[in-house]
Protein backbone atom coordinates (compact mmCIF):
# COMPACT_ATOMS: atom_id res chain seq x y z
CA UNK A 1 0.00 0.00 0.00
CA UNK A 2 1.33 3.45 -0.87
CA UNK A 3 2.21 5.20 2.38
CA UNK A 4 1.48 8.85 3.08
CA UNK A 5 4.31 10.59 4.85
CA UNK A 6 4.24 13.30 7.45
CA UNK A 7 5.63 16.40 5.77
CA UNK A 8 8.92 17.09 7.55
CA UNK A 9 10.42 19.03 4.66
CA UNK A 10 9.72 22.50 6.01
CA UNK A 11 12.40 24.48 7.87
CA UNK A 12 9.89 25.05 10.65
CA UNK A 13 9.55 22.31 13.24
CA UNK A 14 6.65 19.87 12.96
CA UNK A 15 4.21 21.12 15.54
CA UNK A 16 2.49 18.34 17.47
CA UNK A 17 -0.25 18.72 20.06
CA UNK A 18 -0.63 15.62 22.23
CA UNK A 19 -3.70 15.53 24.48
CA UNK A 20 -4.40 13.00 27.20
CA UNK A 21 -7.23 12.80 29.70
CA UNK A 22 -4.95 11.03 32.16
CA UNK A 23 -1.19 10.76 32.58
CA UNK A 24 -0.05 7.76 30.45
CA UNK A 25 -2.83 8.02 27.81
CA UNK A 26 -0.63 9.81 25.28
CA UNK A 27 2.26 7.37 25.66
CA UNK A 28 0.06 4.24 25.57
CA UNK A 29 -1.79 5.50 22.50
CA UNK A 30 0.99 7.17 20.55
CA UNK A 31 4.27 6.68 22.41
CA UNK A 32 5.78 4.87 19.45
CA UNK A 33 4.84 7.67 17.07
CA UNK A 34 6.41 10.22 19.42
CA UNK A 35 9.57 8.15 19.84
CA UNK A 36 9.83 7.77 16.07
CA UNK A 37 9.96 11.55 15.70
CA UNK A 38 13.18 11.65 17.73
CA UNK A 39 15.84 13.32 15.62
CA UNK A 40 13.28 15.23 13.55
CA UNK A 41 12.67 18.88 14.16
CA UNK A 42 9.58 18.89 16.33
CA UNK A 43 7.74 21.09 18.74
CA UNK A 44 5.54 19.02 21.03
CA UNK A 45 2.91 20.45 23.31
CA UNK A 46 1.58 18.08 25.95
CA UNK A 47 -1.80 18.70 27.50
CA UNK A 48 -2.85 16.29 30.25
CA UNK A 49 -6.15 17.18 31.84
CA UNK A 50 -6.15 15.25 35.12
CA UNK A 51 -3.70 13.96 37.69
CA UNK A 52 -2.34 14.20 41.22
CA UNK A 53 1.06 15.72 41.96
CA UNK A 54 2.61 12.24 41.79
CA UNK A 55 0.96 11.45 38.48
CA UNK A 56 1.91 14.86 37.09
CA UNK A 57 5.56 14.20 37.97
CA UNK A 58 5.30 10.93 36.07
CA UNK A 59 3.68 12.66 33.09
CA UNK A 60 6.40 15.29 32.99
CA UNK A 61 9.15 12.67 33.01
CA UNK A 62 7.31 10.65 30.38
CA UNK A 63 6.97 13.65 28.06
CA UNK A 64 10.72 14.21 28.26
CA UNK A 65 11.46 10.53 27.73
CA UNK A 66 9.15 10.05 24.75
CA UNK A 67 10.04 13.34 23.05
CA UNK A 68 13.67 13.65 24.15
CA UNK A 69 14.88 16.24 21.67
CA UNK A 70 11.65 18.09 20.96
CA UNK A 71 10.98 21.64 21.95
CA UNK A 72 8.54 20.70 24.69
CA UNK A 73 5.69 22.54 26.38
CA UNK A 74 3.82 20.68 29.08
CA UNK A 75 0.47 21.70 30.54
CA UNK A 76 -0.88 19.55 33.37
CA UNK A 77 -4.33 20.21 34.82
CA UNK A 78 -6.35 18.62 37.59
CA UNK A 79 -9.86 18.34 36.20
CA UNK A 80 -12.12 15.78 37.92
CA UNK A 81 -11.20 12.29 36.72
CA UNK A 82 -14.09 10.22 35.41
CA UNK A 83 -16.35 13.27 35.22
CA UNK A 84 -15.52 14.93 31.90
CA UNK A 85 -19.07 14.87 30.48
CA UNK A 86 -20.17 16.94 33.50
CA UNK A 87 -17.02 19.10 33.21
CA UNK A 88 -17.53 19.59 29.47
CA UNK A 89 -17.12 23.38 29.63
CA UNK A 90 -13.84 23.13 31.54
CA UNK A 91 -12.48 20.54 29.13
CA UNK A 92 -13.42 22.70 26.16
CA UNK A 93 -11.91 25.79 27.82
CA UNK A 94 -8.64 23.92 28.42
CA UNK A 95 -8.41 22.77 24.81
CA UNK A 96 -9.37 26.22 23.49
CA UNK A 97 -6.68 27.79 25.69
CA UNK A 98 -4.09 25.60 23.98
CA UNK A 99 -5.56 26.42 20.57
CA UNK A 100 -4.98 30.11 21.23
CA UNK A 101 -1.27 29.39 21.80
CA UNK A 102 -0.61 27.20 18.82
CA UNK A 103 -1.99 25.97 15.50
CA UNK A 104 -0.41 22.51 15.44
CA UNK A 105 0.31 20.53 12.28
CA UNK A 106 -0.71 17.28 13.95
CA UNK A 107 -2.98 16.50 16.88
CA UNK A 108 -2.86 13.17 18.67
CA UNK A 109 -5.72 12.74 21.11
CA UNK A 110 -8.28 10.16 22.17
CA UNK A 111 -11.18 9.11 19.98
CA UNK A 112 -14.80 10.22 20.20
CA UNK A 113 -15.64 6.50 19.97
CA UNK A 114 -13.64 5.62 23.10
CA UNK A 115 -15.69 3.91 25.83
CA UNK A 116 -14.04 5.90 28.63
CA UNK A 117 -16.09 9.02 29.26
CA UNK A 118 -13.04 11.26 29.77
CA UNK A 119 -11.33 10.08 26.57
CA UNK A 120 -14.56 10.28 24.61
CA UNK A 121 -15.30 13.84 25.73
CA UNK A 122 -11.91 15.02 24.50
CA UNK A 123 -12.46 13.19 21.21
CA UNK A 124 -15.78 14.98 20.77
CA UNK A 125 -14.35 18.41 21.54
CA UNK A 126 -11.07 18.32 19.57
CA UNK A 127 -12.63 18.62 16.09
CA UNK A 128 -14.88 21.45 17.29
CA UNK A 129 -11.85 23.48 18.37
CA UNK A 130 -9.35 22.53 15.67
CA UNK A 131 -10.92 22.85 12.24
CA UNK A 132 -7.90 22.66 9.99
CA UNK A 133 -5.49 20.18 11.55
CA UNK A 134 -4.61 16.56 10.97
CA UNK A 135 -6.16 14.78 13.95
CA UNK A 136 -5.13 11.20 14.64
CA UNK A 137 -7.23 9.60 17.36
CA UNK A 138 -5.26 7.01 19.30
CA UNK A 139 -6.56 3.86 20.97
CA UNK A 140 -6.19 2.69 24.56
CA UNK A 141 -6.76 -0.99 25.39
CA UNK A 142 -9.09 -1.36 28.36
CA UNK A 143 -11.54 -3.50 30.28
CA UNK A 144 -14.46 -2.17 28.24
CA UNK A 145 -13.16 -3.90 25.11
CA UNK A 146 -13.77 -0.94 22.84
CA UNK A 147 -11.05 -1.45 20.25
CA UNK A 148 -12.49 -0.44 16.91
CA UNK A 149 -11.46 -0.62 13.27
CA UNK A 150 -8.56 1.81 12.71
CA UNK A 151 -8.04 3.76 9.51
CA UNK A 152 -4.40 4.82 9.94
CA UNK A 153 -1.39 2.69 10.84
CA UNK A 154 2.01 3.80 11.99
CA UNK A 155 4.47 0.88 11.75
CA UNK A 156 7.00 0.70 14.58
CA UNK A 157 10.46 -0.75 14.39
CA UNK A 158 11.16 -3.54 16.88
CA UNK A 159 13.43 -1.16 18.78
CA UNK A 160 10.77 1.51 19.08
CA UNK A 161 8.09 -0.97 20.14
CA UNK A 162 10.34 -2.41 22.85
CA UNK A 163 11.53 1.02 23.93
CA UNK A 164 7.95 2.24 24.22
CA UNK A 165 7.10 -0.55 26.66
CA UNK A 166 10.32 -0.08 28.64
CA UNK A 167 9.59 3.61 29.01
CA UNK A 168 5.98 3.01 30.02
CA UNK A 169 7.20 0.85 32.90
CA UNK A 170 9.97 3.27 33.83
CA UNK A 171 7.93 6.47 33.61
CA UNK A 172 4.73 5.23 35.26
CA UNK A 173 5.69 3.17 38.32
CA UNK A 174 2.33 4.04 39.93
CA UNK A 175 0.54 1.95 37.28
CA UNK A 176 2.60 -1.24 37.52
CA UNK A 177 0.14 -2.89 39.92
CA UNK A 178 -2.76 -2.71 37.49
CA UNK A 179 -3.76 -6.12 36.18
CA UNK A 180 -3.70 -4.96 32.55
CA UNK A 181 -0.40 -3.08 32.72
CA UNK A 182 2.07 -5.50 31.17
CA UNK A 183 4.25 -6.20 28.17
CA UNK A 184 1.78 -8.65 26.66
CA UNK A 185 -1.05 -6.12 26.47
CA UNK A 186 1.13 -3.37 25.01
CA UNK A 187 3.15 -5.51 22.62
CA UNK A 188 0.19 -7.79 21.82
CA UNK A 189 -1.89 -4.88 20.58
CA UNK A 190 1.09 -3.45 18.68
CA UNK A 191 1.70 -6.86 17.10
CA UNK A 192 -1.94 -7.19 16.00
CA UNK A 193 -1.93 -3.69 14.52
CA UNK A 194 1.39 -4.50 12.88
CA UNK A 195 -0.09 -7.64 11.34
CA UNK A 196 -2.94 -5.55 9.94
CA UNK A 197 -0.50 -3.26 8.10
CA UNK A 198 2.11 -5.86 7.14
CA UNK A 199 4.64 -4.76 9.74
CA UNK A 200 5.89 -6.42 12.89
CA UNK A 201 4.49 -3.78 15.22
CA UNK A 202 2.35 -0.70 14.73
CA UNK A 203 0.22 1.85 16.44
CA UNK A 204 -3.20 2.45 14.97
CA UNK A 205 -5.37 5.54 14.80
CA UNK A 206 -8.63 6.70 13.38
CA UNK A 207 -8.73 9.77 11.19
CA UNK A 208 -11.93 11.35 9.93
CA UNK A 209 -10.39 13.72 7.45
CA UNK A 210 -7.07 14.23 5.69
CA UNK A 211 -5.87 16.10 2.64
CA UNK A 212 -3.65 14.66 -0.08
CA UNK A 213 -1.44 17.01 -2.05
ZN1 LIG B 1 -7.06 7.50 30.16
PDB file of C-alpha atoms and ligand atoms in Angstrom:
ATOM      1  CA  UNK A   1       0.000   0.000   0.000  1.00  0.00           C
ATOM      2  CA  UNK A   2       1.332   3.449  -0.874  1.00  0.00           C
ATOM      3  CA  UNK A   3       2.210   5.203   2.381  1.00  0.00           C
ATOM      4  CA  UNK A   4       1.477   8.846   3.076  1.00  0.00           C
ATOM      5  CA  UNK A   5       4.309  10.594   4.851  1.00  0.00           C
ATOM      6  CA  UNK A   6       4.244  13.303   7.452  1.00  0.00           C
ATOM      7  CA  UNK A   7       5.627  16.404   5.772  1.00  0.00           C
ATOM      8  CA  UNK A   8       8.917  17.092   7.552  1.00  0.00           C
ATOM      9  CA  UNK A   9      10.417  19.034   4.655  1.00  0.00           C
ATOM     10  CA  UNK A  10       9.723  22.504   6.010  1.00  0.00           C
ATOM     11  CA  UNK A  11      12.396  24.479   7.865  1.00  0.00           C
ATOM     12  CA  UNK A  12       9.893  25.048  10.646  1.00  0.00           C
ATOM     13  CA  UNK A  13       9.549  22.305  13.245  1.00  0.00           C
ATOM     14  CA  UNK A  14       6.652  19.867  12.961  1.00  0.00           C
ATOM     15  CA  UNK A  15       4.215  21.119  15.542  1.00  0.00           C
ATOM     16  CA  UNK A  16       2.486  18.340  17.474  1.00  0.00           C
ATOM     17  CA  UNK A  17      -0.249  18.721  20.064  1.00  0.00           C
ATOM     18  CA  UNK A  18      -0.632  15.625  22.231  1.00  0.00           C
ATOM     19  CA  UNK A  19      -3.699  15.528  24.476  1.00  0.00           C
ATOM     20  CA  UNK A  20      -4.402  13.002  27.196  1.00  0.00           C
ATOM     21  CA  UNK A  21      -7.228  12.800  29.695  1.00  0.00           C
ATOM     22  CA  UNK A  22      -4.948  11.027  32.157  1.00  0.00           C
ATOM     23  CA  UNK A  23      -1.191  10.761  32.577  1.00  0.00           C
ATOM     24  CA  UNK A  24      -0.045   7.758  30.446  1.00  0.00           C
ATOM     25  CA  UNK A  25      -2.832   8.018  27.808  1.00  0.00           C
ATOM     26  CA  UNK A  26      -0.626   9.808  25.285  1.00  0.00           C
ATOM     27  CA  UNK A  27       2.257   7.366  25.664  1.00  0.00           C
ATOM     28  CA  UNK A  28       0.062   4.242  25.569  1.00  0.00           C
ATOM     29  CA  UNK A  29      -1.789   5.503  22.496  1.00  0.00           C
ATOM     30  CA  UNK A  30       0.991   7.171  20.552  1.00  0.00           C
ATOM     31  CA  UNK A  31       4.273   6.683  22.406  1.00  0.00           C
ATOM     32  CA  UNK A  32       5.776   4.866  19.446  1.00  0.00           C
ATOM     33  CA  UNK A  33       4.837   7.674  17.073  1.00  0.00           C
ATOM     34  CA  UNK A  34       6.412  10.224  19.417  1.00  0.00           C
ATOM     35  CA  UNK A  35       9.566   8.146  19.840  1.00  0.00           C
ATOM     36  CA  UNK A  36       9.832   7.766  16.070  1.00  0.00           C
ATOM     37  CA  UNK A  37       9.962  11.550  15.704  1.00  0.00           C
ATOM     38  CA  UNK A  38      13.184  11.650  17.727  1.00  0.00           C
ATOM     39  CA  UNK A  39      15.839  13.323  15.624  1.00  0.00           C
ATOM     40  CA  UNK A  40      13.279  15.231  13.554  1.00  0.00           C
ATOM     41  CA  UNK A  41      12.674  18.881  14.164  1.00  0.00           C
ATOM     42  CA  UNK A  42       9.575  18.887  16.327  1.00  0.00           C
ATOM     43  CA  UNK A  43       7.738  21.087  18.741  1.00  0.00           C
ATOM     44  CA  UNK A  44       5.541  19.015  21.026  1.00  0.00           C
ATOM     45  CA  UNK A  45       2.908  20.447  23.308  1.00  0.00           C
ATOM     46  CA  UNK A  46       1.576  18.082  25.946  1.00  0.00           C
ATOM     47  CA  UNK A  47      -1.802  18.700  27.496  1.00  0.00           C
ATOM     48  CA  UNK A  48      -2.853  16.287  30.248  1.00  0.00           C
ATOM     49  CA  UNK A  49      -6.153  17.180  31.837  1.00  0.00           C
ATOM     50  CA  UNK A  50      -6.151  15.246  35.122  1.00  0.00           C
ATOM     51  CA  UNK A  51      -3.696  13.956  37.691  1.00  0.00           C
ATOM     52  CA  UNK A  52      -2.342  14.198  41.218  1.00  0.00           C
ATOM     53  CA  UNK A  53       1.062  15.719  41.961  1.00  0.00           C
ATOM     54  CA  UNK A  54       2.611  12.244  41.793  1.00  0.00           C
ATOM     55  CA  UNK A  55       0.957  11.450  38.478  1.00  0.00           C
ATOM     56  CA  UNK A  56       1.914  14.858  37.092  1.00  0.00           C
ATOM     57  CA  UNK A  57       5.559  14.203  37.974  1.00  0.00           C
ATOM     58  CA  UNK A  58       5.304  10.925  36.069  1.00  0.00           C
ATOM     59  CA  UNK A  59       3.682  12.657  33.089  1.00  0.00           C
ATOM     60  CA  UNK A  60       6.397  15.294  32.988  1.00  0.00           C
ATOM     61  CA  UNK A  61       9.153  12.671  33.011  1.00  0.00           C
ATOM     62  CA  UNK A  62       7.310  10.651  30.378  1.00  0.00           C
ATOM     63  CA  UNK A  63       6.966  13.649  28.057  1.00  0.00           C
ATOM     64  CA  UNK A  64      10.723  14.214  28.256  1.00  0.00           C
ATOM     65  CA  UNK A  65      11.461  10.525  27.725  1.00  0.00           C
ATOM     66  CA  UNK A  66       9.152  10.054  24.748  1.00  0.00           C
ATOM     67  CA  UNK A  67      10.036  13.345  23.048  1.00  0.00           C
ATOM     68  CA  UNK A  68      13.671  13.648  24.155  1.00  0.00           C
ATOM     69  CA  UNK A  69      14.877  16.245  21.675  1.00  0.00           C
ATOM     70  CA  UNK A  70      11.648  18.093  20.956  1.00  0.00           C
ATOM     71  CA  UNK A  71      10.983  21.643  21.949  1.00  0.00           C
ATOM     72  CA  UNK A  72       8.537  20.701  24.690  1.00  0.00           C
ATOM     73  CA  UNK A  73       5.695  22.545  26.376  1.00  0.00           C
ATOM     74  CA  UNK A  74       3.817  20.675  29.079  1.00  0.00           C
ATOM     75  CA  UNK A  75       0.469  21.702  30.542  1.00  0.00           C
ATOM     76  CA  UNK A  76      -0.875  19.554  33.373  1.00  0.00           C
ATOM     77  CA  UNK A  77      -4.331  20.207  34.822  1.00  0.00           C
ATOM     78  CA  UNK A  78      -6.354  18.624  37.595  1.00  0.00           C
ATOM     79  CA  UNK A  79      -9.860  18.342  36.198  1.00  0.00           C
ATOM     80  CA  UNK A  80     -12.119  15.777  37.919  1.00  0.00           C
ATOM     81  CA  UNK A  81     -11.196  12.290  36.720  1.00  0.00           C
ATOM     82  CA  UNK A  82     -14.088  10.220  35.412  1.00  0.00           C
ATOM     83  CA  UNK A  83     -16.355  13.275  35.219  1.00  0.00           C
ATOM     84  CA  UNK A  84     -15.518  14.929  31.902  1.00  0.00           C
ATOM     85  CA  UNK A  85     -19.067  14.872  30.475  1.00  0.00           C
ATOM     86  CA  UNK A  86     -20.172  16.940  33.495  1.00  0.00           C
ATOM     87  CA  UNK A  87     -17.023  19.097  33.214  1.00  0.00           C
ATOM     88  CA  UNK A  88     -17.526  19.587  29.475  1.00  0.00           C
ATOM     89  CA  UNK A  89     -17.124  23.377  29.635  1.00  0.00           C
ATOM     90  CA  UNK A  90     -13.837  23.128  31.537  1.00  0.00           C
ATOM     91  CA  UNK A  91     -12.479  20.536  29.130  1.00  0.00           C
ATOM     92  CA  UNK A  92     -13.415  22.697  26.158  1.00  0.00           C
ATOM     93  CA  UNK A  93     -11.915  25.792  27.820  1.00  0.00           C
ATOM     94  CA  UNK A  94      -8.639  23.924  28.417  1.00  0.00           C
ATOM     95  CA  UNK A  95      -8.409  22.773  24.807  1.00  0.00           C
ATOM     96  CA  UNK A  96      -9.366  26.216  23.495  1.00  0.00           C
ATOM     97  CA  UNK A  97      -6.679  27.789  25.690  1.00  0.00           C
ATOM     98  CA  UNK A  98      -4.093  25.600  23.977  1.00  0.00           C
ATOM     99  CA  UNK A  99      -5.562  26.417  20.567  1.00  0.00           C
ATOM    100  CA  UNK A 100      -4.976  30.108  21.234  1.00  0.00           C
ATOM    101  CA  UNK A 101      -1.267  29.395  21.797  1.00  0.00           C
ATOM    102  CA  UNK A 102      -0.615  27.198  18.816  1.00  0.00           C
ATOM    103  CA  UNK A 103      -1.995  25.972  15.501  1.00  0.00           C
ATOM    104  CA  UNK A 104      -0.411  22.509  15.438  1.00  0.00           C
ATOM    105  CA  UNK A 105       0.309  20.531  12.282  1.00  0.00           C
ATOM    106  CA  UNK A 106      -0.713  17.284  13.946  1.00  0.00           C
ATOM    107  CA  UNK A 107      -2.981  16.498  16.885  1.00  0.00           C
ATOM    108  CA  UNK A 108      -2.864  13.170  18.673  1.00  0.00           C
ATOM    109  CA  UNK A 109      -5.717  12.744  21.109  1.00  0.00           C
ATOM    110  CA  UNK A 110      -8.280  10.159  22.174  1.00  0.00           C
ATOM    111  CA  UNK A 111     -11.180   9.114  19.984  1.00  0.00           C
ATOM    112  CA  UNK A 112     -14.800  10.225  20.203  1.00  0.00           C
ATOM    113  CA  UNK A 113     -15.637   6.500  19.972  1.00  0.00           C
ATOM    114  CA  UNK A 114     -13.638   5.617  23.104  1.00  0.00           C
ATOM    115  CA  UNK A 115     -15.691   3.914  25.829  1.00  0.00           C
ATOM    116  CA  UNK A 116     -14.040   5.895  28.627  1.00  0.00           C
ATOM    117  CA  UNK A 117     -16.086   9.024  29.264  1.00  0.00           C
ATOM    118  CA  UNK A 118     -13.045  11.258  29.766  1.00  0.00           C
ATOM    119  CA  UNK A 119     -11.328  10.084  26.569  1.00  0.00           C
ATOM    120  CA  UNK A 120     -14.562  10.283  24.607  1.00  0.00           C
ATOM    121  CA  UNK A 121     -15.304  13.840  25.729  1.00  0.00           C
ATOM    122  CA  UNK A 122     -11.908  15.022  24.501  1.00  0.00           C
ATOM    123  CA  UNK A 123     -12.456  13.193  21.214  1.00  0.00           C
ATOM    124  CA  UNK A 124     -15.777  14.976  20.766  1.00  0.00           C
ATOM    125  CA  UNK A 125     -14.354  18.413  21.541  1.00  0.00           C
ATOM    126  CA  UNK A 126     -11.071  18.324  19.572  1.00  0.00           C
ATOM    127  CA  UNK A 127     -12.631  18.622  16.092  1.00  0.00           C
ATOM    128  CA  UNK A 128     -14.879  21.449  17.289  1.00  0.00           C
ATOM    129  CA  UNK A 129     -11.853  23.483  18.373  1.00  0.00           C
ATOM    130  CA  UNK A 130      -9.350  22.532  15.667  1.00  0.00           C
ATOM    131  CA  UNK A 131     -10.925  22.853  12.244  1.00  0.00           C
ATOM    132  CA  UNK A 132      -7.899  22.656   9.986  1.00  0.00           C
ATOM    133  CA  UNK A 133      -5.491  20.181  11.555  1.00  0.00           C
ATOM    134  CA  UNK A 134      -4.605  16.562  10.972  1.00  0.00           C
ATOM    135  CA  UNK A 135      -6.164  14.783  13.953  1.00  0.00           C
ATOM    136  CA  UNK A 136      -5.127  11.195  14.638  1.00  0.00           C
ATOM    137  CA  UNK A 137      -7.231   9.603  17.360  1.00  0.00           C
ATOM    138  CA  UNK A 138      -5.261   7.005  19.298  1.00  0.00           C
ATOM    139  CA  UNK A 139      -6.564   3.863  20.973  1.00  0.00           C
ATOM    140  CA  UNK A 140      -6.191   2.686  24.560  1.00  0.00           C
ATOM    141  CA  UNK A 141      -6.763  -0.991  25.391  1.00  0.00           C
ATOM    142  CA  UNK A 142      -9.088  -1.364  28.357  1.00  0.00           C
ATOM    143  CA  UNK A 143     -11.542  -3.500  30.284  1.00  0.00           C
ATOM    144  CA  UNK A 144     -14.462  -2.169  28.238  1.00  0.00           C
ATOM    145  CA  UNK A 145     -13.162  -3.902  25.114  1.00  0.00           C
ATOM    146  CA  UNK A 146     -13.767  -0.942  22.841  1.00  0.00           C
ATOM    147  CA  UNK A 147     -11.050  -1.446  20.247  1.00  0.00           C
ATOM    148  CA  UNK A 148     -12.485  -0.438  16.910  1.00  0.00           C
ATOM    149  CA  UNK A 149     -11.455  -0.618  13.269  1.00  0.00           C
ATOM    150  CA  UNK A 150      -8.564   1.809  12.707  1.00  0.00           C
ATOM    151  CA  UNK A 151      -8.038   3.758   9.510  1.00  0.00           C
ATOM    152  CA  UNK A 152      -4.401   4.822   9.939  1.00  0.00           C
ATOM    153  CA  UNK A 153      -1.387   2.692  10.841  1.00  0.00           C
ATOM    154  CA  UNK A 154       2.008   3.799  11.988  1.00  0.00           C
ATOM    155  CA  UNK A 155       4.474   0.877  11.747  1.00  0.00           C
ATOM    156  CA  UNK A 156       6.997   0.705  14.580  1.00  0.00           C
ATOM    157  CA  UNK A 157      10.460  -0.746  14.389  1.00  0.00           C
ATOM    158  CA  UNK A 158      11.162  -3.545  16.878  1.00  0.00           C
ATOM    159  CA  UNK A 159      13.426  -1.163  18.777  1.00  0.00           C
ATOM    160  CA  UNK A 160      10.775   1.512  19.077  1.00  0.00           C
ATOM    161  CA  UNK A 161       8.086  -0.970  20.135  1.00  0.00           C
ATOM    162  CA  UNK A 162      10.342  -2.411  22.854  1.00  0.00           C
ATOM    163  CA  UNK A 163      11.530   1.016  23.927  1.00  0.00           C
ATOM    164  CA  UNK A 164       7.948   2.239  24.224  1.00  0.00           C
ATOM    165  CA  UNK A 165       7.097  -0.545  26.664  1.00  0.00           C
ATOM    166  CA  UNK A 166      10.324  -0.083  28.638  1.00  0.00           C
ATOM    167  CA  UNK A 167       9.592   3.611  29.013  1.00  0.00           C
ATOM    168  CA  UNK A 168       5.976   3.007  30.015  1.00  0.00           C
ATOM    169  CA  UNK A 169       7.200   0.846  32.901  1.00  0.00           C
ATOM    170  CA  UNK A 170       9.968   3.265  33.825  1.00  0.00           C
ATOM    171  CA  UNK A 171       7.925   6.472  33.613  1.00  0.00           C
ATOM    172  CA  UNK A 172       4.727   5.227  35.257  1.00  0.00           C
ATOM    173  CA  UNK A 173       5.687   3.168  38.324  1.00  0.00           C
ATOM    174  CA  UNK A 174       2.325   4.041  39.925  1.00  0.00           C
ATOM    175  CA  UNK A 175       0.544   1.948  37.282  1.00  0.00           C
ATOM    176  CA  UNK A 176       2.599  -1.240  37.517  1.00  0.00           C
ATOM    177  CA  UNK A 177       0.140  -2.890  39.917  1.00  0.00           C
ATOM    178  CA  UNK A 178      -2.764  -2.710  37.493  1.00  0.00           C
ATOM    179  CA  UNK A 179      -3.756  -6.120  36.181  1.00  0.00           C
ATOM    180  CA  UNK A 180      -3.699  -4.958  32.554  1.00  0.00           C
ATOM    181  CA  UNK A 181      -0.401  -3.078  32.723  1.00  0.00           C
ATOM    182  CA  UNK A 182       2.069  -5.499  31.168  1.00  0.00           C
ATOM    183  CA  UNK A 183       4.246  -6.201  28.170  1.00  0.00           C
ATOM    184  CA  UNK A 184       1.781  -8.654  26.660  1.00  0.00           C
ATOM    185  CA  UNK A 185      -1.049  -6.120  26.472  1.00  0.00           C
ATOM    186  CA  UNK A 186       1.125  -3.371  25.010  1.00  0.00           C
ATOM    187  CA  UNK A 187       3.147  -5.509  22.624  1.00  0.00           C
ATOM    188  CA  UNK A 188       0.194  -7.786  21.822  1.00  0.00           C
ATOM    189  CA  UNK A 189      -1.887  -4.880  20.579  1.00  0.00           C
ATOM    190  CA  UNK A 190       1.093  -3.453  18.683  1.00  0.00           C
ATOM    191  CA  UNK A 191       1.701  -6.862  17.102  1.00  0.00           C
ATOM    192  CA  UNK A 192      -1.937  -7.186  15.998  1.00  0.00           C
ATOM    193  CA  UNK A 193      -1.927  -3.685  14.524  1.00  0.00           C
ATOM    194  CA  UNK A 194       1.387  -4.497  12.877  1.00  0.00           C
ATOM    195  CA  UNK A 195      -0.087  -7.637  11.345  1.00  0.00           C
ATOM    196  CA  UNK A 196      -2.935  -5.545   9.943  1.00  0.00           C
ATOM    197  CA  UNK A 197      -0.500  -3.259   8.098  1.00  0.00           C
ATOM    198  CA  UNK A 198       2.114  -5.856   7.140  1.00  0.00           C
ATOM    199  CA  UNK A 199       4.640  -4.764   9.738  1.00  0.00           C
ATOM    200  CA  UNK A 200       5.889  -6.419  12.892  1.00  0.00           C
ATOM    201  CA  UNK A 201       4.487  -3.777  15.223  1.00  0.00           C
ATOM    202  CA  UNK A 202       2.348  -0.703  14.731  1.00  0.00           C
ATOM    203  CA  UNK A 203       0.218   1.854  16.442  1.00  0.00           C
ATOM    204  CA  UNK A 204      -3.205   2.447  14.965  1.00  0.00           C
ATOM    205  CA  UNK A 205      -5.367   5.541  14.804  1.00  0.00           C
ATOM    206  CA  UNK A 206      -8.627   6.705  13.383  1.00  0.00           C
ATOM    207  CA  UNK A 207      -8.735   9.772  11.186  1.00  0.00           C
ATOM    208  CA  UNK A 208     -11.934  11.346   9.930  1.00  0.00           C
ATOM    209  CA  UNK A 209     -10.387  13.721   7.451  1.00  0.00           C
ATOM    210  CA  UNK A 210      -7.066  14.228   5.692  1.00  0.00           C
ATOM    211  CA  UNK A 211      -5.868  16.102   2.641  1.00  0.00           C
ATOM    212  CA  UNK A 212      -3.647  14.657  -0.079  1.00  0.00           C
ATOM    213  CA  UNK A 213      -1.444  17.015  -2.053  1.00  0.00           C
TER     214      UNK A 213
HETATM  215 ZN1  LIG B   1      -7.061   7.497  30.161  1.00  0.00          ZN
END
